[in-house]
Each structure stands twice: as C-alpha cells, then as structure tokens.
Amino acid sequence: MTITDRITNQYGYYTEDYREFVITNPRTPRPWFNYMWNGHYTGLVSHTGGGFSFLDSPRDNRINRMRYNSLPWDRPGRYAIVKDVSTGNYWSLSWAPTIDLNYDKYECHHGQGYTTIITEIYGIRGEITYFVPTDANAEIWRITLTDLSGSDRNLEIYTFTELLMGNALNDLINQPNDKHFTDIHFDVNLQALVATRRYWVLNKGVSVKQPNIDWKYQIYFTQTLPITGFDSSLDTFIGRWRSEANPEAIATGVMQNTEITAGDPIAALQSKLELPAHGTSNFAVILAISPKGDPSPLQKEGQNLANLEHIDRQFAQLKQKWDRHLSAVQVSTPDRNFDLMLNVWNQYQAAVTFDMARNAGYYHGGLLFGTGLRDQFQDILGVVMVDPDRVRRRLLNALRFQFQNGSTLHNFFKLTNTGERTNHSDTPLWIPFGIVEYLNETADFSILDEVVAYHDDSESNAGGTVYEHTIRALDYAIANLGEHGMPKIMTGDWNDTLDYVGPQGKGETTWGAFFLGYVLKKTFPLLELHGDRETLSRFQTVYEQIGQSVNDICWDGEWYLRAFRDNGEPIGISAHTQGKIFLNAQSWSVISGLAPKERGDRALASCQKYLAKPYGMQIVFPSYTEVEDNVGLISRCVPGKKENGAIFNHASSWFVLASLLNGDVDFGFEIYQRMMPLNSSKDMDRYEVEPYVYAEYVTSPDHPTQGQASHSWLTGTAVWMLRIGIDFIIGFQPTLTGMAIDPHIPSGWQEFRAQRKFRGKTLHLHVKNPLGKNSGVSSMQVNGVEVKGNFLDLSLYPETELNIAIAQLEK
Ligand code: GLC
C-alpha cells in the first residue's frame, strides 16, 4: 500500500492493518484520547500524554488528577521530560506540556490498549509507550531513547504525574481541605515513592459530613533507571508561578526530595543517563496500586513489575489479547471504511463502552453517572461474542439493582453499590433485551435459573431467578400503561431530555410503546422454549393491544407522534412549529413490527425527507428554539446539538436498522456510511473529535457549528453500529437455536466474505451477489452441502470450521 492509499486526514492516518491510528500533527482540534485498561485498572491517555487513571471507579477511586475546568486542554498527564545537561534544553517525550518547542518529528500511535508517542528533537529520538498490563493493577510507561546526533549525551530524565488518590468529586469541591490527608514517602528498599491518603470519601452527596475511613490503597511510583532524586510536593516540584511546562526542579536540575504529610501531591522522579553517541537506552516507569497492608506489587513474586523483560512480555500478551478479541469477527467487503470499522475500531470502541459505560471519558468526567442500567444491557452486545463469561457476570451483577416490583435503579456505582431511582420508563425493559441477546449468543439457559436478590429484598427474602427478574421487568412496564394504553413516560424514556413530558404520571410515550412491543416480541421464542405458555399468551395479547392503541391514536398523517404530555397534548406532530417529527418514533414503529407496512414506509420516507443530513439522521426536526416547560431539557438545549436536533448517532443507527428491515437497504446503508467517523469527519477542523470512533452526536445544520462532533467514545452508537453491521448487513443473526444467515447489502456489492466465531465454531461466509440485489438468500451450502433455507442448526455439524456459501441474493 502506498502512502496515498492510506486512509488519512490532515492530522494522521491508519496503518495498513488498521490496527493503529497515527497522529502526525499534534495540534489536533481537541485532545484525541485512547484507553488502556484491564477490567480494574484504567487509564485514559491523550495523544499528548494527558489523562488520568483509576481503579474500578473513576469517581470514588481516582489515582491521578485531570483539570476539568480548563478544557479543551488535557492537563495534567503522565509526563517524561528529558534534559540535556550540557545545553540546559528540556522537552517532553509526549509533546505536551513543552509544546512550544520545535519538534523535528512527532507521531502518536493509538492502538488497542496502548499508545506510543515518538518524538525527535535536539538529536534525541524518544519513544514512550503507555499501557496497562493484563494481569497487574498498574500502568507502564515504556521508554526508549536513542541518540541521533552522533555525540555522547549527558541527560537527566524527569518523570511525573500529579496524584489525586480517592474521591475525584471531593477533590474538585474540597481540595484545600483534602490536602491535609496526603501522605507520601520515598521507600529506599523499593526505590519508589509510596503514596496514600489517610481518608476516603465514598458517599456521593455534597455534604459537610466527613467519613472516618482510610483510603484503602497505596500507590507505588518507580522507574527502572537508578533514581537520583524525587519530589512528592507538587508546589516544590513545580515551583512558584510556574507550570508543568517548566517545573523549577527540572529547570535547576535539583530535586528537593520532598516527602509530604500534607499538601498537593505529585509523584516525580529524577534519573541521570549517559547516552553514548548513536546509543540507545531502554527503561520504564511503573505506577502501581494495591491495597494497604498487601505486599508491594513491585516485589510481588512472579509479577516482576519493574523488570524490563517482564514488561515487554506483558506488552506482547496485551497484543495477543487484542488479536484474539478482534478475531471474533472479520469481514472483507467492497467498502474499505466499513471493514476498518468492523474489523478493528468499532469492535474496540464497543469493548471500551462495555467497561467504561458513559462514565470515564474526556466528555464523561466519571463524576456523575456511574453505570447506567440501560446502557449496560446494550453495551454487552459488543463483547458477548468474545467473552460471554464476563457478560454473564455483568448481567448477574446488574440485576441486583432491580426492585421486587420489576423496576430498577437507573444507574449504579461500583464499589458503593448505590445509585439513583429516577423512574425512566424504559430502563427496566433493557433487562429482557440484554438477557435475550445473551442467550441468542450463548444458548446458556442455565443463567435463567440463577438466583439474584432484588435491591429491596430483606435478608430473609430469597431473591428471584433471572427468569423471574426478566418477566418482572416486563410486567412492571405493563402495569404502568396509561390512559391511551401506552407506557407512561414518567421521568423520560431512552431520550433523557424528554424529562418533563410526564412528571405527574399521566404523559405517555409512543417510542416507549414501540419499544415495549419490540421487547415483548423478543421474549416470545424464549417463553416458548421455556414452556411458559401462560406468560407467552399474556404477552402476545399485550403486544397486539399496544399495536392497536398506537395505530389508533398516534398516527399523525405522515408519521407517528412522539408522546402525550401530562395534559394530554401531543408532541411531535406536523401542526407544531418545533419538534414536529422525532426519529425514534418512526424507526421503532418498523423495528417493533407494529407499523402496518404502508405506515412504516411513510414514516421512514418522512424521516428521509426531514431528518436525513450529510452526516446521518437528525433526531428531531425542527430543533426546539423556544423553551417548552412541559417537554423538558430538550427544549433548553441549543438547537442543533445533543438531543435537541443533533445527528444523534445512537438514534441514527436505529434508523439504519429500520431501513434494512423495511427493505430500504441501499438508503439504510448510505446512512450507515454517512455516520462512519471516517466520513463524518472529512472536514476535520469542523468535526474536531477523534476520527477513529463514533461520537455521541454531530451538530446538525440547525446550529452554526454544524458538523462539529462531541462526546466521542462512550455512546451506545458503538454497539449498535457494530451489531447492525455484523447481524443485519453481513447477516449473521444469532437466535436461541442457532444462526440465521440473512445479509442486507448495498446493491453495488458483488461479493463479500466474513468470518464470525459462534458457540465454539468459526463460521466462514462467502456471499455472491451477481444480480446486484440487496437481500434474500437463494440457496445456501454448508461445507459443500446444500441446506434448506438460510438457518444454521449447529447441532448438525461436528466440525468446528463451517464454510457457508451463498451463490446469489435475490430480493
Ligand atoms: C446518552 C445516555 C443514554 C441516553 C441517550 C439519549 O447517550 O447515555 O443513556 O439514552 O443519551 O438521551
């Protein structure tokens, strides 16, 4: 592949195997982040070395600081500064914070679970790789320095990160007081700074009450070069009226060896390094965390955290882990961008959302949301193909936040196991959605018999089986149908910003009706298999009734209205001047199967007419320009952004799904293409955020910053685009009993291949489309033998590799 063949923009490009996005110009419109994590220890790292880390919970158990209110910067971070003693010049190996220097070279390689930044300046090539090992709660900054000047070099190395240690929300609101509890010393045996805080705020509320507990952890900061000095006082290291760009300790070359028992904390180390002409030096910085009282992770047997060979082995393991992960699905189609997303970045982003929820990003500060239940039960779809055991544990854990009556907390926090009961009407319904999807992938019906306590159970109550939890969620929704026979919207539905439509408990949601219908229908095969005829027929009746009600009262002529307010007035009708047509009410009329074909066609055509924009589908049109108190936050948000009329990618992905299901495959695929960040970020200076992952939204033409994206990384868009791509476009549709093969491809695709792991087997699919059709399997061969229909009953095949061939599509 030549350079011009590469997928590029003016700030960088993808490597040939798509596994890295390489940033070549650090002056990106915003910091472009990556994640490194192992399920417990997590770090966000930007292309300049900025970012923070935490263990388990970004709010309650933060390791280092990030300065939110100085956005759009990404300070502070994890910095390694090299100083040339003979000239006094010093520079950062990650570009920031010494950004005003003239670097001869800068490259940041964001890969899966690691970020490598390469710089050249003052005759030194620096390479720093940040990663989190798979099996230790630590982060490694692996560094290689090479002399390019041809002279012997007398260098000093300064590595530092500002610490937080504990509750990040409290650090924001009470830092002057909180700094009386820090405690850092240099451990001579370990040759490491050892840091802790003598107090831990675990409650969320802003309160003057103080807890009476220790922060449970200790942090260890060391490097593999001999240490010649250290500091743990931020003030001393940085010096008066300076910043991390020019710390006094570095400028003077003198560390004060401060060990603090109060004050703002930093972990800073100094080493000296003689680098011979053309010579190379390899070393690493290690930041580790472990419970107080445990042996230091630096000395833990078998772990060898501070040993370079061990570190390199761990990095190799990380790469293997991702090779394995991504091998769950690989596609080869005529659309290179589609392949790039599905094979690497979309799978990767979905894995990030599974672990981060909407809770630890540059745009999701990790202070407020915890893990949303609604999000959790969707996010499992991104990793269930790879790691069903983890998903199983996740589901069982999340079910603990359901109440006996079937309702749920809206979100929960790891470590404290607390959350908010907000009464969003859709949240409980994502439980059956997630459980059925898990079963479709795994056929692990044993999960249904697991017993999980309800959140309001007393000690003596035995909880309920997962099956009961699932049914109760639906029964709760059914018990909360309103006057029109549709779900009461309560505090909102999927759309959080319709939060004042029904606070009095009367307002109802059309999208919610379709969604309830969809989820009911999704459970039918399960109820059937479970032999629960009584529930099945009850749910079937409700499904029919909902369809009847919605079609009787919600059809506005060209589309479905969106909701009824408490006072009975509709939202989302053509007679209004703002918020006339909402996307979700149309897409889900089709996805639920509740719209008669003719209405579904017209509803989607109306979306195409009013909502289709260059980067995807606008969520509502026209955006609200005047506040309507009985709608909610949506009308307070500026027009064209967020839920008030942006290209809201999560909702846009559902329109794609509806179009595919409705037979509008070419248009559906076109919207899919428009949404892929490679396309929507074509005007990068407008788009601004990372071009390798989906953003929550792109500003629509209703705002002067049209084309600007925000809230990258943590969005339900990731799993839906991934699964729509795999399940509906490529056509691997797992069911309780096997795998249906049902591609929906653009008519321009003459042929494609794809591979997917499924229940211990690898399915290799080869589809030919000589007639330029969109769907409809003519005939299918499995390992050379013709099968009836397009369904794969795995029990018929002892082989682990199955070659599935489709000679032509015909619809
Ligand atoms: C955000 C929330 C998600 C919600 C969506 C629409 O993405 O994380 O839970 O459904 O906004 O309001």
Short mmCIF file of N, CA and C in Angstrom, two decimals, residues 526-600:
data_model
loop_
_atom_site.label_atom_id
_atom_site.label_comp_id
_atom_site.label_asym_id
_atom_site.label_seq_id
_atom_site.Cartn_x
_atom_site.Cartn_y
_atom_site.Cartn_z
N LEU A 526 -38.21 -17.21 23.68
CA LEU A 526 -37.71 -17.69 24.97
C LEU A 526 -38.85 -18.29 25.80
N LEU A 527 -39.97 -17.59 25.85
CA LEU A 527 -41.11 -18.08 26.63
C LEU A 527 -41.58 -19.42 26.08
N GLU A 528 -41.56 -19.51 24.78
CA GLU A 528 -41.94 -20.74 24.09
C GLU A 528 -41.03 -21.89 24.52
N LEU A 529 -39.72 -21.64 24.41
CA LEU A 529 -38.74 -22.67 24.77
C LEU A 529 -38.84 -23.04 26.25
N HIS A 530 -39.15 -22.05 27.06
CA HIS A 530 -39.24 -22.24 28.50
C HIS A 530 -40.55 -22.94 28.87
N GLY A 531 -41.43 -23.09 27.92
CA GLY A 531 -42.71 -23.75 28.17
C GLY A 531 -43.66 -22.90 29.01
N ASP A 532 -43.44 -21.58 29.01
CA ASP A 532 -44.29 -20.71 29.82
C ASP A 532 -45.43 -20.17 28.95
N ARG A 533 -46.38 -21.05 28.64
CA ARG A 533 -47.46 -20.70 27.71
C ARG A 533 -48.31 -19.55 28.25
N GLU A 534 -48.51 -19.57 29.57
CA GLU A 534 -49.41 -18.58 30.17
C GLU A 534 -48.83 -17.17 29.93
N THR A 535 -47.54 -17.00 30.25
CA THR A 535 -46.93 -15.68 30.05
C THR A 535 -46.86 -15.34 28.57
N LEU A 536 -46.55 -16.33 27.77
CA LEU A 536 -46.46 -16.09 26.34
C LEU A 536 -47.78 -15.52 25.81
N SER A 537 -48.88 -16.16 26.16
CA SER A 537 -50.13 -15.69 25.56
C SER A 537 -50.51 -14.33 26.16
N ARG A 538 -50.19 -14.13 27.43
CA ARG A 538 -50.45 -12.81 28.02
C ARG A 538 -49.65 -11.72 27.30
N PHE A 539 -48.36 -12.00 27.06
CA PHE A 539 -47.51 -11.00 26.40
C PHE A 539 -47.93 -10.79 24.95
N GLN A 540 -48.36 -11.88 24.31
CA GLN A 540 -48.81 -11.72 22.92
C GLN A 540 -50.02 -10.80 22.85
N THR A 541 -50.92 -10.99 23.82
CA THR A 541 -52.10 -10.13 23.85
C THR A 541 -51.71 -8.67 24.06
N VAL A 542 -50.78 -8.42 24.99
CA VAL A 542 -50.37 -7.03 25.24
C VAL A 542 -49.72 -6.46 23.97
N TYR A 543 -48.92 -7.28 23.33
CA TYR A 543 -48.26 -6.82 22.09
C TYR A 543 -49.31 -6.34 21.09
N GLU A 544 -50.31 -7.16 20.90
CA GLU A 544 -51.37 -6.80 19.94
C GLU A 544 -52.08 -5.51 20.39
N GLN A 545 -52.38 -5.46 21.69
CA GLN A 545 -53.12 -4.29 22.20
C GLN A 545 -52.33 -3.00 22.03
N ILE A 546 -51.04 -3.09 22.30
CA ILE A 546 -50.21 -1.89 22.14
C ILE A 546 -50.22 -1.45 20.69
N GLY A 547 -50.06 -2.43 19.80
CA GLY A 547 -50.07 -2.10 18.37
C GLY A 547 -51.37 -1.40 17.99
N GLN A 548 -52.45 -1.94 18.51
CA GLN A 548 -53.77 -1.37 18.24
C GLN A 548 -53.84 0.08 18.74
N SER A 549 -53.46 0.28 20.00
CA SER A 549 -53.57 1.63 20.59
C SER A 549 -52.73 2.62 19.81
N VAL A 550 -51.49 2.27 19.57
CA VAL A 550 -50.60 3.23 18.92
C VAL A 550 -51.12 3.58 17.54
N ASN A 551 -51.56 2.55 16.83
CA ASN A 551 -52.03 2.83 15.48
C ASN A 551 -53.36 3.58 15.48
N ASP A 552 -54.17 3.39 16.52
CA ASP A 552 -55.42 4.14 16.61
C ASP A 552 -55.19 5.61 16.90
N ILE A 553 -54.22 5.91 17.75
CA ILE A 553 -54.16 7.30 18.22
C ILE A 553 -52.87 8.06 17.91
N CYS A 554 -51.83 7.39 17.44
CA CYS A 554 -50.56 8.10 17.29
C CYS A 554 -50.19 8.41 15.85
N TRP A 555 -51.00 8.02 14.90
CA TRP A 555 -50.64 8.31 13.50
C TRP A 555 -51.07 9.73 13.17
N ASP A 556 -50.07 10.53 12.77
CA ASP A 556 -50.35 11.95 12.54
C ASP A 556 -50.63 12.25 11.07
N GLY A 557 -50.58 11.26 10.23
CA GLY A 557 -50.83 11.50 8.80
C GLY A 557 -49.65 11.09 7.96
N GLU A 558 -48.46 11.60 8.34
CA GLU A 558 -47.24 11.23 7.60
C GLU A 558 -46.24 10.51 8.51
N TRP A 559 -46.47 10.57 9.77
CA TRP A 559 -45.57 9.90 10.73
C TRP A 559 -46.29 9.71 12.06
N TYR A 560 -45.61 9.00 12.98
CA TYR A 560 -46.17 8.79 14.32
C TYR A 560 -45.75 9.94 15.24
N LEU A 561 -46.68 10.41 16.05
CA LEU A 561 -46.32 11.44 17.03
C LEU A 561 -45.42 10.81 18.10
N ARG A 562 -44.78 11.63 18.92
CA ARG A 562 -43.74 11.11 19.80
C ARG A 562 -44.21 10.78 21.21
N ALA A 563 -45.16 11.59 21.72
CA ALA A 563 -45.58 11.37 23.12
C ALA A 563 -46.80 12.22 23.42
N PHE A 564 -47.47 11.91 24.52
CA PHE A 564 -48.50 12.79 25.07
C PHE A 564 -48.00 13.35 26.38
N ARG A 565 -48.23 14.65 26.57
CA ARG A 565 -47.83 15.26 27.84
C ARG A 565 -48.85 14.93 28.92
N ASP A 566 -48.51 15.34 30.15
CA ASP A 566 -49.43 15.13 31.27
C ASP A 566 -50.82 15.69 30.97
N ASN A 567 -50.85 16.83 30.27
CA ASN A 567 -52.16 17.44 29.99
C ASN A 567 -52.82 16.87 28.74
N GLY A 568 -52.25 15.82 28.20
CA GLY A 568 -52.87 15.15 27.06
C GLY A 568 -52.46 15.69 25.70
N GLU A 569 -51.75 16.82 25.68
CA GLU A 569 -51.32 17.38 24.38
C GLU A 569 -50.21 16.54 23.78
N PRO A 570 -50.27 16.34 22.46
CA PRO A 570 -49.23 15.53 21.83
C PRO A 570 -47.92 16.29 21.62
N ILE A 571 -46.88 15.55 21.37
CA ILE A 571 -45.57 16.09 20.98
C ILE A 571 -45.17 15.40 19.69
N GLY A 572 -44.58 16.17 18.78
CA GLY A 572 -44.10 15.56 17.54
C GLY A 572 -45.18 15.41 16.49
N ILE A 573 -45.90 16.50 16.24
CA ILE A 573 -46.93 16.45 15.20
C ILE A 573 -46.70 17.56 14.17
N SER A 574 -47.26 17.38 12.98
CA SER A 574 -46.98 18.32 11.89
C SER A 574 -47.54 19.71 12.17
N ALA A 575 -48.57 19.80 13.01
CA ALA A 575 -49.17 21.11 13.28
C ALA A 575 -48.27 22.01 14.14
N HIS A 576 -47.26 21.43 14.77
CA HIS A 576 -46.38 22.24 15.61
C HIS A 576 -45.33 22.97 14.78
N THR A 577 -44.73 23.98 15.38
CA THR A 577 -43.68 24.69 14.64
C THR A 577 -42.29 24.21 15.04
N GLN A 578 -42.17 23.57 16.19
CA GLN A 578 -40.88 22.99 16.59
C GLN A 578 -41.12 21.57 17.09
N GLY A 579 -40.10 20.75 16.96
CA GLY A 579 -40.23 19.36 17.39
C GLY A 579 -41.38 18.64 16.67
N LYS A 580 -41.49 18.85 15.36
CA LYS A 580 -42.60 18.25 14.60
C LYS A 580 -42.45 16.75 14.46
N ILE A 581 -41.25 16.32 14.08
CA ILE A 581 -41.07 14.89 13.80
C ILE A 581 -39.85 14.36 14.54
N PHE A 582 -40.05 13.29 15.28
CA PHE A 582 -38.97 12.65 16.04
C PHE A 582 -38.59 11.33 15.35
N LEU A 583 -37.31 11.14 15.24
CA LEU A 583 -36.78 9.98 14.54
C LEU A 583 -37.18 8.64 15.18
N ASN A 584 -36.99 8.52 16.49
CA ASN A 584 -37.16 7.21 17.14
C ASN A 584 -38.57 6.64 17.00
N ALA A 585 -39.57 7.54 17.02
CA ALA A 585 -40.95 7.03 16.96
C ALA A 585 -41.18 6.39 15.59
N GLN A 586 -40.43 6.82 14.59
CA GLN A 586 -40.62 6.25 13.25
C GLN A 586 -39.82 4.94 13.11
N SER A 587 -38.54 5.01 13.45
CA SER A 587 -37.72 3.79 13.26
C SER A 587 -38.28 2.62 14.05
N TRP A 588 -38.68 2.91 15.28
CA TRP A 588 -39.13 1.79 16.13
C TRP A 588 -40.51 1.29 15.76
N SER A 589 -41.27 2.09 15.02
CA SER A 589 -42.56 1.56 14.54
C SER A 589 -42.28 0.37 13.63
N VAL A 590 -41.18 0.47 12.89
CA VAL A 590 -40.80 -0.62 11.98
C VAL A 590 -40.05 -1.72 12.73
N ILE A 591 -39.09 -1.33 13.57
CA ILE A 591 -38.29 -2.34 14.28
C ILE A 591 -39.18 -3.22 15.15
N SER A 592 -40.21 -2.62 15.73
CA SER A 592 -41.11 -3.38 16.62
C SER A 592 -42.04 -4.30 15.84
N GLY A 593 -42.16 -4.04 14.55
CA GLY A 593 -43.10 -4.82 13.75
C GLY A 593 -44.54 -4.35 13.96
N LEU A 594 -44.73 -3.20 14.64
CA LEU A 594 -46.10 -2.78 14.95
C LEU A 594 -46.71 -1.83 13.91
N ALA A 595 -45.87 -1.30 13.02
CA ALA A 595 -46.43 -0.41 11.99
C ALA A 595 -46.91 -1.25 10.82
N PRO A 596 -48.14 -1.03 10.36
CA PRO A 596 -48.54 -1.66 9.10
C PRO A 596 -47.56 -1.21 8.01
N LYS A 597 -47.30 -2.07 7.04
CA LYS A 597 -46.25 -1.79 6.05
C LYS A 597 -46.39 -0.40 5.43
N GLU A 598 -47.59 -0.05 5.08
CA GLU A 598 -47.78 1.23 4.39
C GLU A 598 -47.38 2.41 5.31
N ARG A 599 -47.74 2.28 6.59
CA ARG A 599 -47.37 3.35 7.54
C ARG A 599 -45.86 3.37 7.80
N GLY A 600 -45.30 2.19 7.92
CA GLY A 600 -43.85 2.11 8.12
C GLY A 600 -43.13 2.79 6.96
#
